[in-house]
């Protein structure tokens, strides 16, 4: 059945649910419209010398799209010549398009990205942002996930009402991600369902201090779940990190100690995210140095992601943090990029302090705000049950915001 509208005509047929989903995902992966993919598939199928193998069309249900005028008639004639039903012919056309347009491989960088999530003020939610961004980066490329696209994010920041369903389903980023719990309080480790490393054993602290008891890679654990495959890993923390600044005081070139420790394993990953402690000490110096731009690395690939809240004390802490970063930039001649500011735990219902603080963050411009994450119950629930947020509540507003943030800094 077909009806004409403009330069295309609407056609209605049937397609199996599996093929429909594969078509939707692949079109999103390649950045093409579904109607364009079907048009190309039908053209390819009609040009074949013979009909390809039959496709299982069990359970096929209604499917509509828009095609160039006349293509559907050519398709029907070809299906008649080949003595196949329109449903079978369309299924074969989609299958041919999928086979000739394979899914793109995840982009692998020559130099792994290093994202330093920091603010010496405690309680701003650095751990939640580190975990959420890492989870969003590791999600399956062959599955669509809801993301609030940039125009909706901009409208939200400008105070315009937002349809919570105004989302775009996009493929996961499929990156190999290492989350490093660099905080002696071990919140990231525990929130993701793991135990801190025993203080009498090996740890990142010992490797940074030049006292390793084994290979650092042996300490890394996977974050289980089909959503992340085997792409999301965690380097747990240990309470001995409380002593890190003392230990680093006697280490040669201590600002490079974190880089030296992680060097044997970082090439296994596309992204390394460091969940920093609330500190301005030597450990923070090492983290900032690790996030510097390396030779041959493009601007904005690695750097510092600052997490704040929409309240006055965050502004005071931000000034101290940026002062330290600028001192390191000058003293060590570092090329260090700010990846942006994340306003976390935002709730406009808190009134003028929250809304005016958000406006103040937005006015900074350099670095700019790259994400606003709401203060909602799902994150707290995920922490309570010790599950990744994007596995516990993959469609909640916070999960949607984490995906947008991951894309904003990618």
mmCIF file of C-alpha atoms in Angstrom:
data_model
loop_
_atom_site.group_PDB
_atom_site.id
_atom_site.type_symbol
_atom_site.label_atom_id
_atom_site.label_comp_id
_atom_site.label_asym_id
_atom_site.label_seq_id
_atom_site.Cartn_x
_atom_site.Cartn_y
_atom_site.Cartn_z
ATOM 1 C CA UNK A 1 0.000 0.000 0.000
ATOM 2 C CA UNK A 2 1.374 3.458 -0.897
ATOM 3 C CA UNK A 3 0.344 7.092 -0.592
ATOM 4 C CA UNK A 4 2.167 10.072 -2.118
ATOM 5 C CA UNK A 5 3.437 13.087 -0.136
ATOM 6 C CA UNK A 6 5.919 15.532 -1.627
ATOM 7 C CA UNK A 7 8.841 13.850 -3.383
ATOM 8 C CA UNK A 8 8.393 10.541 -1.547
ATOM 9 C CA UNK A 9 5.594 8.079 -1.078
ATOM 10 C CA UNK A 10 4.614 6.274 2.083
ATOM 11 C CA UNK A 11 4.634 2.508 1.793
ATOM 12 C CA UNK A 12 3.290 0.019 4.325
ATOM 13 C CA UNK A 13 4.366 -3.617 4.466
ATOM 14 C CA UNK A 14 5.607 -6.023 7.158
ATOM 15 C CA UNK A 15 8.990 -6.695 8.708
ATOM 16 C CA UNK A 16 10.159 -9.082 11.465
ATOM 17 C CA UNK A 17 10.868 -7.390 14.784
ATOM 18 C CA UNK A 18 14.475 -8.602 14.868
ATOM 19 C CA UNK A 19 15.264 -7.066 11.482
ATOM 20 C CA UNK A 20 13.436 -3.882 12.397
ATOM 21 C CA UNK A 21 15.600 -3.491 15.510
ATOM 22 C CA UNK A 22 18.824 -4.326 13.646
ATOM 23 C CA UNK A 23 17.897 -1.767 11.000
ATOM 24 C CA UNK A 24 17.186 0.905 13.613
ATOM 25 C CA UNK A 25 20.463 0.301 15.440
ATOM 26 C CA UNK A 26 22.632 0.136 12.307
ATOM 27 C CA UNK A 27 21.086 3.262 10.810
ATOM 28 C CA UNK A 28 21.808 5.107 14.059
ATOM 29 C CA UNK A 29 25.365 3.774 14.149
ATOM 30 C CA UNK A 30 26.031 5.006 10.615
ATOM 31 C CA UNK A 31 24.110 8.252 11.003
ATOM 32 C CA UNK A 32 21.613 7.635 8.201
ATOM 33 C CA UNK A 33 17.827 7.813 8.208
ATOM 34 C CA UNK A 34 15.901 4.543 8.249
ATOM 35 C CA UNK A 35 14.015 5.453 5.064
ATOM 36 C CA UNK A 36 17.356 6.044 3.304
ATOM 37 C CA UNK A 37 18.640 2.669 4.467
ATOM 38 C CA UNK A 38 15.494 0.901 3.205
ATOM 39 C CA UNK A 39 15.716 2.782 -0.110
ATOM 40 C CA UNK A 40 19.325 1.679 -0.551
ATOM 41 C CA UNK A 41 18.498 -1.894 0.491
ATOM 42 C CA UNK A 42 15.651 -2.192 -2.008
ATOM 43 C CA UNK A 43 17.843 -0.780 -4.778
ATOM 44 C CA UNK A 44 20.599 -3.293 -3.961
ATOM 45 C CA UNK A 45 18.115 -6.167 -3.815
ATOM 46 C CA UNK A 46 16.493 -5.290 -7.131
ATOM 47 C CA UNK A 47 19.924 -5.122 -8.802
ATOM 48 C CA UNK A 48 20.898 -8.627 -7.664
ATOM 49 C CA UNK A 49 20.957 -11.265 -10.396
ATOM 50 C CA UNK A 50 18.863 -13.586 -8.246
ATOM 51 C CA UNK A 51 17.030 -13.657 -4.948
ATOM 52 C CA UNK A 52 19.302 -14.221 -1.904
ATOM 53 C CA UNK A 53 18.547 -16.909 0.716
ATOM 54 C CA UNK A 54 15.144 -16.673 2.381
ATOM 55 C CA UNK A 55 14.805 -14.747 5.641
ATOM 56 C CA UNK A 56 12.705 -16.027 8.532
ATOM 57 C CA UNK A 57 9.724 -13.646 8.605
ATOM 58 C CA UNK A 58 7.867 -15.333 11.441
ATOM 59 C CA UNK A 59 6.063 -12.748 13.546
ATOM 60 C CA UNK A 60 6.459 -9.961 10.981
ATOM 61 C CA UNK A 61 4.247 -6.998 11.747
ATOM 62 C CA UNK A 62 3.373 -3.661 10.181
ATOM 63 C CA UNK A 63 6.271 -1.508 8.962
ATOM 64 C CA UNK A 64 6.026 1.789 7.119
ATOM 65 C CA UNK A 65 8.562 4.078 5.489
ATOM 66 C CA UNK A 66 8.907 6.688 2.747
ATOM 67 C CA UNK A 67 10.477 5.832 -0.631
ATOM 68 C CA UNK A 68 11.200 7.772 -3.835
ATOM 69 C CA UNK A 69 8.225 7.754 -6.256
ATOM 70 C CA UNK A 70 8.168 4.622 -8.372
ATOM 71 C CA UNK A 71 10.638 2.547 -6.325
ATOM 72 C CA UNK A 72 7.893 0.562 -4.615
ATOM 73 C CA UNK A 73 6.378 -0.375 -7.963
ATOM 74 C CA UNK A 74 9.746 -1.573 -9.225
ATOM 75 C CA UNK A 75 10.192 -3.530 -6.006
ATOM 76 C CA UNK A 76 6.783 -5.195 -6.330
ATOM 77 C CA UNK A 77 7.508 -6.155 -9.929
ATOM 78 C CA UNK A 78 10.871 -7.656 -8.945
ATOM 79 C CA UNK A 79 9.268 -9.585 -6.084
ATOM 80 C CA UNK A 80 6.690 -10.962 -8.541
ATOM 81 C CA UNK A 81 9.392 -12.056 -10.977
ATOM 82 C CA UNK A 82 11.236 -13.831 -8.175
ATOM 83 C CA UNK A 83 8.032 -15.312 -6.790
ATOM 84 C CA UNK A 84 8.530 -14.054 -3.264
ATOM 85 C CA UNK A 85 6.066 -12.180 -1.094
ATOM 86 C CA UNK A 86 6.472 -8.467 -0.481
ATOM 87 C CA UNK A 87 7.252 -9.232 3.169
ATOM 88 C CA UNK A 88 9.990 -11.673 2.161
ATOM 89 C CA UNK A 89 11.373 -9.303 -0.445
ATOM 90 C CA UNK A 90 11.510 -6.413 2.024
ATOM 91 C CA UNK A 91 13.173 -8.595 4.654
ATOM 92 C CA UNK A 92 15.782 -9.690 2.122
ATOM 93 C CA UNK A 93 16.353 -6.047 1.107
ATOM 94 C CA UNK A 94 16.961 -4.995 4.691
ATOM 95 C CA UNK A 95 19.237 -7.991 5.233
ATOM 96 C CA UNK A 96 21.248 -7.088 2.119
ATOM 97 C CA UNK A 97 21.644 -3.499 3.362
ATOM 98 C CA UNK A 98 22.810 -4.711 6.781
ATOM 99 C CA UNK A 99 25.357 -7.029 5.171
ATOM 100 C CA UNK A 100 26.737 -4.320 2.886
ATOM 101 C CA UNK A 101 26.804 -1.699 5.639
ATOM 102 C CA UNK A 102 28.547 -3.331 8.629
ATOM 103 C CA UNK A 103 28.565 -1.771 12.056
ATOM 104 C CA UNK A 104 31.485 0.592 12.600
ATOM 105 C CA UNK A 105 34.176 -0.497 15.004
ATOM 106 C CA UNK A 106 34.682 1.529 18.162
ATOM 107 C CA UNK A 107 37.221 4.273 17.585
ATOM 108 C CA UNK A 108 40.533 3.331 19.166
ATOM 109 C CA UNK A 109 42.888 6.171 20.033
ATOM 110 C CA UNK A 110 46.642 5.855 19.759
ATOM 111 C CA UNK A 111 46.952 7.654 23.095
ATOM 112 C CA UNK A 112 44.317 6.599 25.673
ATOM 113 C CA UNK A 113 42.275 9.471 27.041
ATOM 114 C CA UNK A 114 42.804 10.409 30.693
ATOM 115 C CA UNK A 115 39.955 12.193 32.464
ATOM 116 C CA UNK A 116 40.703 13.616 35.910
ATOM 117 C CA UNK A 117 37.445 14.064 37.851
ATOM 118 C CA UNK A 118 38.191 16.454 40.671
ATOM 119 C CA UNK A 119 37.269 19.091 43.243
ATOM 120 C CA UNK A 120 38.855 19.243 46.675
ATOM 121 C CA UNK A 121 35.425 19.945 48.183
ATOM 122 C CA UNK A 122 33.855 16.712 49.402
ATOM 123 C CA UNK A 123 30.237 15.750 48.801
ATOM 124 C CA UNK A 124 29.843 17.231 45.317
ATOM 125 C CA UNK A 125 29.429 13.799 43.710
ATOM 126 C CA UNK A 126 32.748 13.239 41.949
ATOM 127 C CA UNK A 127 32.386 9.489 42.417
ATOM 128 C CA UNK A 128 28.908 9.380 40.879
ATOM 129 C CA UNK A 129 30.094 11.403 37.878
ATOM 130 C CA UNK A 130 33.196 9.233 37.411
ATOM 131 C CA UNK A 131 31.137 6.044 37.486
ATOM 132 C CA UNK A 132 28.284 7.405 35.357
ATOM 133 C CA UNK A 133 30.501 8.798 32.622
ATOM 134 C CA UNK A 134 32.560 5.609 32.531
ATOM 135 C CA UNK A 135 29.433 3.470 32.314
ATOM 136 C CA UNK A 136 28.050 5.623 29.503
ATOM 137 C CA UNK A 137 31.293 5.346 27.564
ATOM 138 C CA UNK A 138 31.351 1.551 27.911
ATOM 139 C CA UNK A 139 27.756 0.817 26.843
ATOM 140 C CA UNK A 140 27.141 -1.635 24.016
ATOM 141 C CA UNK A 141 27.444 -0.190 20.489
ATOM 142 C CA UNK A 142 24.893 -2.682 19.175
ATOM 143 C CA UNK A 143 22.137 -1.399 21.459
ATOM 144 C CA UNK A 144 20.311 1.929 21.441
ATOM 145 C CA UNK A 145 20.225 3.991 24.623
ATOM 146 C CA UNK A 146 18.213 7.152 25.376
ATOM 147 C CA UNK A 147 20.260 10.355 25.255
ATOM 148 C CA UNK A 148 19.115 13.951 25.674
ATOM 149 C CA UNK A 149 20.600 15.588 22.616
ATOM 150 C CA UNK A 150 22.340 18.944 22.807
ATOM 151 C CA UNK A 151 19.429 21.144 21.758
ATOM 152 C CA UNK A 152 17.314 19.739 24.596
ATOM 153 C CA UNK A 153 20.172 20.202 27.073
ATOM 154 C CA UNK A 154 20.560 23.833 25.973
ATOM 155 C CA UNK A 155 16.849 24.443 26.407
ATOM 156 C CA UNK A 156 16.949 22.928 29.894
ATOM 157 C CA UNK A 157 19.768 25.245 30.886
ATOM 158 C CA UNK A 158 17.791 28.231 29.624
ATOM 159 C CA UNK A 159 14.880 27.295 31.885
ATOM 160 C CA UNK A 160 12.501 26.288 29.120
ATOM 161 C CA UNK A 161 10.105 23.455 29.884
ATOM 162 C CA UNK A 162 11.264 20.076 28.677
ATOM 163 C CA UNK A 163 9.382 17.014 27.541
ATOM 164 C CA UNK A 164 11.030 14.160 29.486
ATOM 165 C CA UNK A 165 10.510 11.974 26.420
ATOM 166 C CA UNK A 166 12.327 14.421 24.129
ATOM 167 C CA UNK A 167 15.255 12.045 23.792
ATOM 168 C CA UNK A 168 17.157 10.445 20.986
ATOM 169 C CA UNK A 169 18.014 6.748 20.958
ATOM 170 C CA UNK A 170 21.694 6.402 20.071
ATOM 171 C CA UNK A 171 24.125 3.471 19.990
ATOM 172 C CA UNK A 172 26.456 3.054 22.939
ATOM 173 C CA UNK A 173 30.022 4.347 22.608
ATOM 174 C CA UNK A 174 31.577 0.895 23.082
ATOM 175 C CA UNK A 175 34.790 2.149 24.682
ATOM 176 C CA UNK A 176 37.124 0.151 26.890
ATOM 177 C CA UNK A 177 37.081 2.025 30.183
ATOM 178 C CA UNK A 178 39.173 1.862 33.341
ATOM 179 C CA UNK A 179 37.788 3.533 36.468
ATOM 180 C CA UNK A 180 40.536 4.312 38.972
ATOM 181 C CA UNK A 181 39.447 4.803 42.579
ATOM 182 C CA UNK A 182 42.109 7.266 43.708
ATOM 183 C CA UNK A 183 40.292 8.211 46.911
ATOM 184 C CA UNK A 184 41.323 6.533 50.202
ATOM 185 C CA UNK A 185 37.662 6.611 51.292
ATOM 186 C CA UNK A 186 37.042 3.916 48.620
ATOM 187 C CA UNK A 187 33.537 5.166 47.727
ATOM 188 C CA UNK A 188 33.809 4.254 44.021
ATOM 189 C CA UNK A 189 35.018 0.757 44.863
ATOM 190 C CA UNK A 190 32.193 0.099 47.311
ATOM 191 C CA UNK A 191 29.455 1.710 45.242
ATOM 192 C CA UNK A 192 30.251 -0.639 42.362
ATOM 193 C CA UNK A 193 29.963 -3.681 44.600
ATOM 194 C CA UNK A 194 33.627 -4.406 45.349
ATOM 195 C CA UNK A 195 35.695 -4.444 48.524
ATOM 196 C CA UNK A 196 38.654 -2.117 49.130
ATOM 197 C CA UNK A 197 42.033 -3.747 48.673
ATOM 198 C CA UNK A 198 43.490 -5.142 51.920
ATOM 199 C CA UNK A 199 45.953 -2.723 53.458
ATOM 200 C CA UNK A 200 48.582 -5.429 53.919
ATOM 201 C CA UNK A 201 48.494 -6.332 50.190
ATOM 202 C CA UNK A 202 49.365 -4.625 46.920
ATOM 203 C CA UNK A 203 47.790 -1.305 45.930
ATOM 204 C CA UNK A 204 48.063 1.680 43.615
ATOM 205 C CA UNK A 205 49.627 3.612 46.503
ATOM 206 C CA UNK A 206 52.457 1.097 46.763
ATOM 207 C CA UNK A 207 53.093 1.243 43.016
ATOM 208 C CA UNK A 208 53.213 5.042 43.099
ATOM 209 C CA UNK A 209 55.600 4.947 46.054
ATOM 210 C CA UNK A 210 57.909 2.498 44.262
ATOM 211 C CA UNK A 211 56.984 -0.404 46.577
ATOM 212 C CA UNK A 212 54.923 -2.728 44.324
ATOM 213 C CA UNK A 213 54.112 -6.232 45.531
ATOM 214 C CA UNK A 214 53.038 -7.537 42.119
ATOM 215 C CA UNK A 215 51.636 -6.485 38.748
ATOM 216 C CA UNK A 216 49.149 -3.608 38.923
ATOM 217 C CA UNK A 217 46.949 -5.298 36.333
ATOM 218 C CA UNK A 218 46.305 -8.126 38.780
ATOM 219 C CA UNK A 219 44.369 -5.691 40.979
ATOM 220 C CA UNK A 220 41.915 -4.665 38.249
ATOM 221 C CA UNK A 221 38.393 -6.152 38.446
ATOM 222 C CA UNK A 222 35.577 -6.172 35.859
ATOM 223 C CA UNK A 223 32.217 -4.486 36.348
ATOM 224 C CA UNK A 224 29.869 -7.275 35.365
ATOM 225 C CA UNK A 225 26.824 -6.935 33.125
ATOM 226 C CA UNK A 226 25.750 -7.454 29.522
ATOM 227 C CA UNK A 227 25.331 -3.700 29.112
ATOM 228 C CA UNK A 228 29.085 -3.167 29.454
ATOM 229 C CA UNK A 229 30.394 -6.471 28.094
ATOM 230 C CA UNK A 230 33.991 -6.809 29.238
ATOM 231 C CA UNK A 231 34.700 -3.142 28.548
ATOM 232 C CA UNK A 232 34.264 -1.599 32.010
ATOM 233 C CA UNK A 233 36.933 -2.282 34.637
ATOM 234 C CA UNK A 234 37.794 -0.906 38.069
ATOM 235 C CA UNK A 235 41.095 -0.432 39.864
ATOM 236 C CA UNK A 236 39.919 -0.558 43.503
ATOM 237 C CA UNK A 237 41.252 1.740 46.170
ATOM 238 C CA UNK A 238 42.892 0.899 49.473
ATOM 239 C CA UNK A 239 42.826 2.777 52.755
ATOM 240 C CA UNK A 240 46.613 3.099 52.539
ATOM 241 C CA UNK A 241 45.967 5.969 50.116
ATOM 242 C CA UNK A 242 45.518 8.134 53.234
ATOM 243 C CA UNK A 243 49.320 7.894 53.503
ATOM 244 C CA UNK A 244 49.980 8.664 49.849
ATOM 245 C CA UNK A 245 51.038 12.295 50.274
ATOM 246 C CA UNK A 246 53.521 11.276 52.993
ATOM 247 C CA UNK A 247 54.942 8.496 50.814
ATOM 248 C CA UNK A 248 55.183 10.742 47.754
ATOM 249 C CA UNK A 249 57.206 13.322 49.671
ATOM 250 C CA UNK A 250 60.244 11.059 49.316
ATOM 251 C CA UNK A 251 59.625 9.929 45.730
ATOM 252 C CA UNK A 252 61.718 11.299 42.900
ATOM 253 C CA UNK A 253 59.684 13.140 40.207
ATOM 254 C CA UNK A 254 56.617 12.528 42.362
ATOM 255 C CA UNK A 255 54.317 14.474 40.038
ATOM 256 C CA UNK A 256 54.764 11.656 37.480
ATOM 257 C CA UNK A 257 54.168 8.846 39.997
ATOM 258 C CA UNK A 258 50.591 8.102 38.929
ATOM 259 C CA UNK A 259 51.593 8.006 35.281
ATOM 260 C CA UNK A 260 54.447 5.607 36.006
ATOM 261 C CA UNK A 261 52.150 3.327 37.999
ATOM 262 C CA UNK A 262 49.398 3.176 35.364
ATOM 263 C CA UNK A 263 51.720 2.968 32.343
ATOM 264 C CA UNK A 264 51.752 -0.882 32.203
ATOM 265 C CA UNK A 265 47.947 -1.118 31.879
ATOM 266 C CA UNK A 266 46.645 2.096 30.310
ATOM 267 C CA UNK A 267 47.154 0.866 26.722
ATOM 268 C CA UNK A 268 44.481 -1.789 27.356
ATOM 269 C CA UNK A 269 41.870 0.990 27.521
ATOM 270 C CA UNK A 270 40.431 3.790 25.429
ATOM 271 C CA UNK A 271 39.655 5.932 28.471
ATOM 272 C CA UNK A 272 41.038 6.077 32.015
ATOM 273 C CA UNK A 273 38.912 8.025 34.523
ATOM 274 C CA UNK A 274 40.489 9.055 37.820
ATOM 275 C CA UNK A 275 38.128 9.606 40.778
ATOM 276 C CA UNK A 276 40.233 12.047 42.792
ATOM 277 C CA UNK A 277 40.188 12.532 46.561
ATOM 278 C CA UNK A 278 38.939 15.815 48.063
ATOM 279 C CA UNK A 279 42.463 17.138 48.414
ATOM 280 C CA UNK A 280 44.915 19.743 47.154
ATOM 281 C CA UNK A 281 47.956 17.705 48.163
ATOM 282 C CA UNK A 282 50.687 15.856 46.303
ATOM 283 C CA UNK A 283 48.281 13.162 45.124
ATOM 284 C CA UNK A 284 46.256 15.837 43.325
ATOM 285 C CA UNK A 285 49.450 17.122 41.697
ATOM 286 C CA UNK A 286 50.110 13.607 40.393
ATOM 287 C CA UNK A 287 46.562 13.289 39.069
ATOM 288 C CA UNK A 288 46.689 16.637 37.280
ATOM 289 C CA UNK A 289 50.064 15.772 35.761
ATOM 290 C CA UNK A 290 48.612 12.487 34.513
ATOM 291 C CA UNK A 291 45.850 14.384 32.696
ATOM 292 C CA UNK A 292 48.200 16.715 30.825
ATOM 293 C CA UNK A 293 48.146 16.764 27.042
ATOM 294 C CA UNK A 294 50.845 14.452 25.723
ATOM 295 C CA UNK A 295 52.873 14.950 22.572
ATOM 296 C CA UNK A 296 50.719 14.202 19.537
ATOM 297 C CA UNK A 297 47.468 14.250 21.530
ATOM 298 C CA UNK A 298 44.739 16.592 20.248
ATOM 299 C CA UNK A 299 43.416 19.364 22.520
ATOM 300 C CA UNK A 300 40.418 18.360 24.626
ATOM 301 C CA UNK A 301 41.121 14.624 24.489
ATOM 302 C CA UNK A 302 42.426 14.419 28.057
ATOM 303 C CA UNK A 303 42.249 16.822 30.959
ATOM 304 C CA UNK A 304 40.385 17.945 34.040
ATOM 305 C CA UNK A 305 36.631 17.564 34.567
ATOM 306 C CA UNK A 306 35.517 19.698 37.515
ATOM 307 C CA UNK A 307 32.428 18.643 39.470
ATOM 308 C CA UNK A 308 30.564 21.347 41.409
ATOM 309 C CA UNK A 309 27.192 21.997 42.960
ATOM 310 C CA UNK A 310 24.808 24.917 42.488
ATOM 311 C CA UNK A 311 25.678 26.566 45.808
ATOM 312 C CA UNK A 312 28.177 29.122 47.099
ATOM 313 C CA UNK A 313 30.752 26.860 48.812
ATOM 314 C CA UNK A 314 31.421 25.083 45.510
ATOM 315 C CA UNK A 315 32.436 28.401 43.982
ATOM 316 C CA UNK A 316 34.993 28.980 46.753
ATOM 317 C CA UNK A 317 36.419 25.465 46.313
ATOM 318 C CA UNK A 318 36.534 25.917 42.532
ATOM 319 C CA UNK A 319 38.707 29.015 42.934
ATOM 320 C CA UNK A 320 41.205 27.083 45.072
ATOM 321 C CA UNK A 321 41.292 24.158 42.647
ATOM 322 C CA UNK A 322 41.845 26.273 39.552
ATOM 323 C CA UNK A 323 44.548 28.234 41.360
ATOM 324 C CA UNK A 324 46.434 24.996 42.055
ATOM 325 C CA UNK A 325 45.962 23.821 38.475
ATOM 326 C CA UNK A 326 47.256 27.114 37.099
ATOM 327 C CA UNK A 327 50.294 26.927 39.392
ATOM 328 C CA UNK A 328 51.056 23.424 38.111
ATOM 329 C CA UNK A 329 50.581 24.545 34.548
ATOM 330 C CA UNK A 330 53.186 27.249 35.079
ATOM 331 C CA UNK A 331 55.647 25.451 37.349
ATOM 332 C CA UNK A 332 55.787 22.248 35.289
ATOM 333 C CA UNK A 333 55.048 23.813 31.882
ATOM 334 C CA UNK A 334 52.070 21.511 31.413
ATOM 335 C CA UNK A 335 49.656 21.681 28.507
ATOM 336 C CA UNK A 336 46.554 20.912 30.537
ATOM 337 C CA UNK A 337 43.011 21.186 29.207
ATOM 338 C CA UNK A 338 39.807 21.759 31.111
ATOM 339 C CA UNK A 339 37.193 19.346 29.764
ATOM 340 C CA UNK A 340 34.450 21.376 31.411
ATOM 341 C CA UNK A 341 32.363 21.878 34.529
ATOM 342 C CA UNK A 342 29.629 19.487 35.652
ATOM 343 C CA UNK A 343 26.926 20.938 37.898
ATOM 344 C CA UNK A 344 25.834 17.952 39.974
ATOM 345 C CA UNK A 345 22.904 17.386 42.388
ATOM 346 C CA UNK A 346 20.969 20.204 40.718
ATOM 347 C CA UNK A 347 17.396 20.801 41.882
ATOM 348 C CA UNK A 348 15.626 23.972 40.761
ATOM 349 C CA UNK A 349 13.045 23.441 43.513
ATOM 350 C CA UNK A 350 15.657 24.626 46.009
ATOM 351 C CA UNK A 351 14.952 28.107 44.781
ATOM 352 C CA UNK A 352 17.028 31.167 44.167
ATOM 353 C CA UNK A 353 20.344 29.840 45.543
ATOM 354 C CA UNK A 354 20.293 26.883 43.166
ATOM 355 C CA UNK A 355 19.062 28.735 40.083
ATOM 356 C CA UNK A 356 21.303 31.779 40.547
ATOM 357 C CA UNK A 357 24.318 29.548 41.220
ATOM 358 C CA UNK A 358 23.646 27.620 38.026
ATOM 359 C CA UNK A 359 23.495 30.899 36.132
ATOM 360 C CA UNK A 360 26.828 31.894 37.660
ATOM 361 C CA UNK A 361 28.433 28.632 36.518
ATOM 362 C CA UNK A 362 26.971 29.120 33.050
ATOM 363 C CA UNK A 363 28.473 32.612 32.892
ATOM 364 C CA UNK A 364 32.039 31.323 33.315
ATOM 365 C CA UNK A 365 32.225 30.238 29.628
ATOM 366 C CA UNK A 366 35.847 29.031 29.864
ATOM 367 C CA UNK A 367 35.695 26.324 30.962
ATOM 368 C CA UNK A 368 32.054 25.945 30.080
ATOM 369 C CA UNK A 369 29.367 23.844 31.729
ATOM 370 C CA UNK A 370 29.167 20.532 29.854
ATOM 371 C CA UNK A 371 26.538 18.813 31.987
ATOM 372 C CA UNK A 372 23.860 19.351 34.610
ATOM 373 C CA UNK A 373 22.894 16.236 36.567
ATOM 374 C CA UNK A 374 19.759 16.286 38.688
ATOM 375 C CA UNK A 375 19.515 15.306 42.336
ATOM 376 C CA UNK A 376 17.182 12.329 41.946
ATOM 377 C CA UNK A 377 16.498 9.129 43.849
ATOM 378 C CA UNK A 378 17.830 6.617 41.300
ATOM 379 C CA UNK A 379 21.484 7.441 41.962
ATOM 380 C CA UNK A 380 21.000 7.000 45.708
ATOM 381 C CA UNK A 381 19.159 3.717 45.130
ATOM 382 C CA UNK A 382 21.918 2.421 42.852
ATOM 383 C CA UNK A 383 24.491 3.218 45.540
ATOM 384 C CA UNK A 384 22.394 1.418 48.149
ATOM 385 C CA UNK A 385 22.151 -1.784 46.074
ATOM 386 C CA UNK A 386 25.782 -1.416 44.873
ATOM 387 C CA UNK A 387 24.966 -1.482 41.168
ATOM 388 C CA UNK A 388 26.077 0.771 38.320
ATOM 389 C CA UNK A 389 23.470 3.494 37.781
ATOM 390 C CA UNK A 390 23.136 2.784 34.059
ATOM 391 C CA UNK A 391 22.446 -0.884 34.783
ATOM 392 C CA UNK A 392 20.087 -0.204 37.701
ATOM 393 C CA UNK A 393 17.989 2.525 36.029
ATOM 394 C CA UNK A 394 19.141 2.872 32.399
ATOM 395 C CA UNK A 395 16.294 5.175 31.344
ATOM 396 C CA UNK A 396 16.198 7.492 34.369
ATOM 397 C CA UNK A 397 16.954 11.174 33.899
ATOM 398 C CA UNK A 398 20.355 10.866 35.564
ATOM 399 C CA UNK A 399 21.373 8.028 33.227
ATOM 400 C CA UNK A 400 20.220 10.074 30.234
ATOM 401 C CA UNK A 401 22.290 13.001 31.534
ATOM 402 C CA UNK A 402 25.402 10.836 32.010
ATOM 403 C CA UNK A 403 25.201 9.714 28.379
ATOM 404 C CA UNK A 404 24.889 13.313 27.219
ATOM 405 C CA UNK A 405 27.863 14.272 29.398
ATOM 406 C CA UNK A 406 29.976 11.414 28.050
ATOM 407 C CA UNK A 407 29.282 12.603 24.510
ATOM 408 C CA UNK A 408 29.900 16.242 25.405
ATOM 409 C CA UNK A 409 33.481 15.459 26.467
ATOM 410 C CA UNK A 410 34.195 12.776 23.843
#
